[in-house]
């Protein structure tokens, strides 16, 4: 099957990624509600399988998002 991988656009959609203007300048940065694949690969929760710790982190993050207390982060902020 030729389409068994997500495109970067599909990954960004799933992660809730936005391109935003930074500091009132014309420069932009990508921010997301969930870590993008590049950031997730480098985090301590990425151990090759979905662990109990990853699930706990996910549930905590989801509650923050649903209660409007979560911020969106850049890849560097996710690390």
Short mmCIF file of C-alpha atoms in Angstrom, two decimals:
data_model
loop_
_atom_site.label_atom_id
_atom_site.label_comp_id
_atom_site.label_asym_id
_atom_site.label_seq_id
_atom_site.Cartn_x
_atom_site.Cartn_y
_atom_site.Cartn_z
CA UNK A 1 0.00 0.00 0.00
CA UNK A 2 1.44 3.31 -1.02
CA UNK A 3 -0.45 5.46 1.48
CA UNK A 4 0.23 3.67 4.76
CA UNK A 5 1.96 6.70 6.30
CA UNK A 6 0.50 9.99 7.41
CA UNK A 7 1.52 13.08 5.50
CA UNK A 8 3.01 16.01 7.41
CA UNK A 9 -0.26 17.88 6.86
CA UNK A 10 -2.25 14.99 8.38
CA UNK A 11 0.11 14.84 11.37
CA UNK A 12 -0.27 18.59 11.88
CA UNK A 13 -4.05 18.28 11.75
CA UNK A 14 -4.06 15.50 14.35
CA UNK A 15 -1.69 17.46 16.62
CA UNK A 16 -3.76 20.65 16.36
CA UNK A 17 -0.94 22.64 14.79
CA UNK A 18 -1.22 26.34 13.99
CA UNK A 19 1.19 28.70 12.29
CA UNK A 20 1.19 31.88 14.37
CA UNK A 21 2.86 35.29 14.15
CA UNK A 22 5.52 35.73 16.83
CA UNK A 23 6.08 38.82 18.96
CA UNK A 24 4.14 41.15 16.67
CA UNK A 25 6.63 40.62 13.85
CA UNK A 26 6.11 39.04 10.48
CA UNK A 27 7.96 35.90 11.59
CA UNK A 28 5.88 32.84 12.28
CA UNK A 29 6.19 29.73 14.42
CA UNK A 30 4.31 26.46 14.50
CA UNK A 31 2.48 25.79 17.76
CA UNK A 32 0.41 22.74 18.62
CA UNK A 33 -1.94 21.39 21.25
CA UNK A 34 -0.15 18.04 21.18
CA UNK A 35 3.54 17.33 20.54
CA UNK A 36 4.37 16.93 16.89
CA UNK A 37 6.20 13.73 15.87
CA UNK A 38 9.68 15.33 15.94
CA UNK A 39 9.16 16.52 19.52
CA UNK A 40 7.54 13.27 20.66
CA UNK A 41 10.47 11.21 19.35
CA UNK A 42 12.82 13.10 21.67
CA UNK A 43 10.68 13.09 24.81
CA UNK A 44 11.11 10.74 27.74
CA UNK A 45 7.65 9.23 27.26
CA UNK A 46 8.60 7.81 23.87
CA UNK A 47 9.79 4.34 24.90
CA UNK A 48 8.56 2.43 21.84
CA UNK A 49 5.11 1.60 23.17
CA UNK A 50 2.20 3.40 24.86
CA UNK A 51 3.09 3.22 28.55
CA UNK A 52 1.12 3.90 31.71
CA UNK A 53 3.09 7.13 32.13
CA UNK A 54 2.24 8.23 28.58
CA UNK A 55 -1.45 7.54 29.22
CA UNK A 56 -1.35 9.52 32.47
CA UNK A 57 0.35 12.43 30.68
CA UNK A 58 -2.21 12.25 27.84
CA UNK A 59 -5.21 12.27 30.21
CA UNK A 60 -3.76 15.19 32.19
CA UNK A 61 -3.09 17.17 29.01
CA UNK A 62 -6.57 16.41 27.65
CA UNK A 63 -8.18 17.67 30.87
CA UNK A 64 -6.15 20.89 30.59
CA UNK A 65 -7.29 21.40 27.00
CA UNK A 66 -10.94 20.69 27.80
CA UNK A 67 -10.88 23.10 30.76
CA UNK A 68 -9.25 25.85 28.65
CA UNK A 69 -6.20 25.94 30.93
CA UNK A 70 -3.73 24.54 28.38
CA UNK A 71 -1.32 26.54 26.26
CA UNK A 72 -0.14 25.64 22.79
CA UNK A 73 3.59 25.07 22.42
CA UNK A 74 6.33 25.19 19.81
CA UNK A 75 8.44 22.09 19.13
CA UNK A 76 11.19 23.52 21.34
CA UNK A 77 8.75 24.14 24.18
CA UNK A 78 7.50 20.56 23.95
CA UNK A 79 11.03 19.21 24.50
#
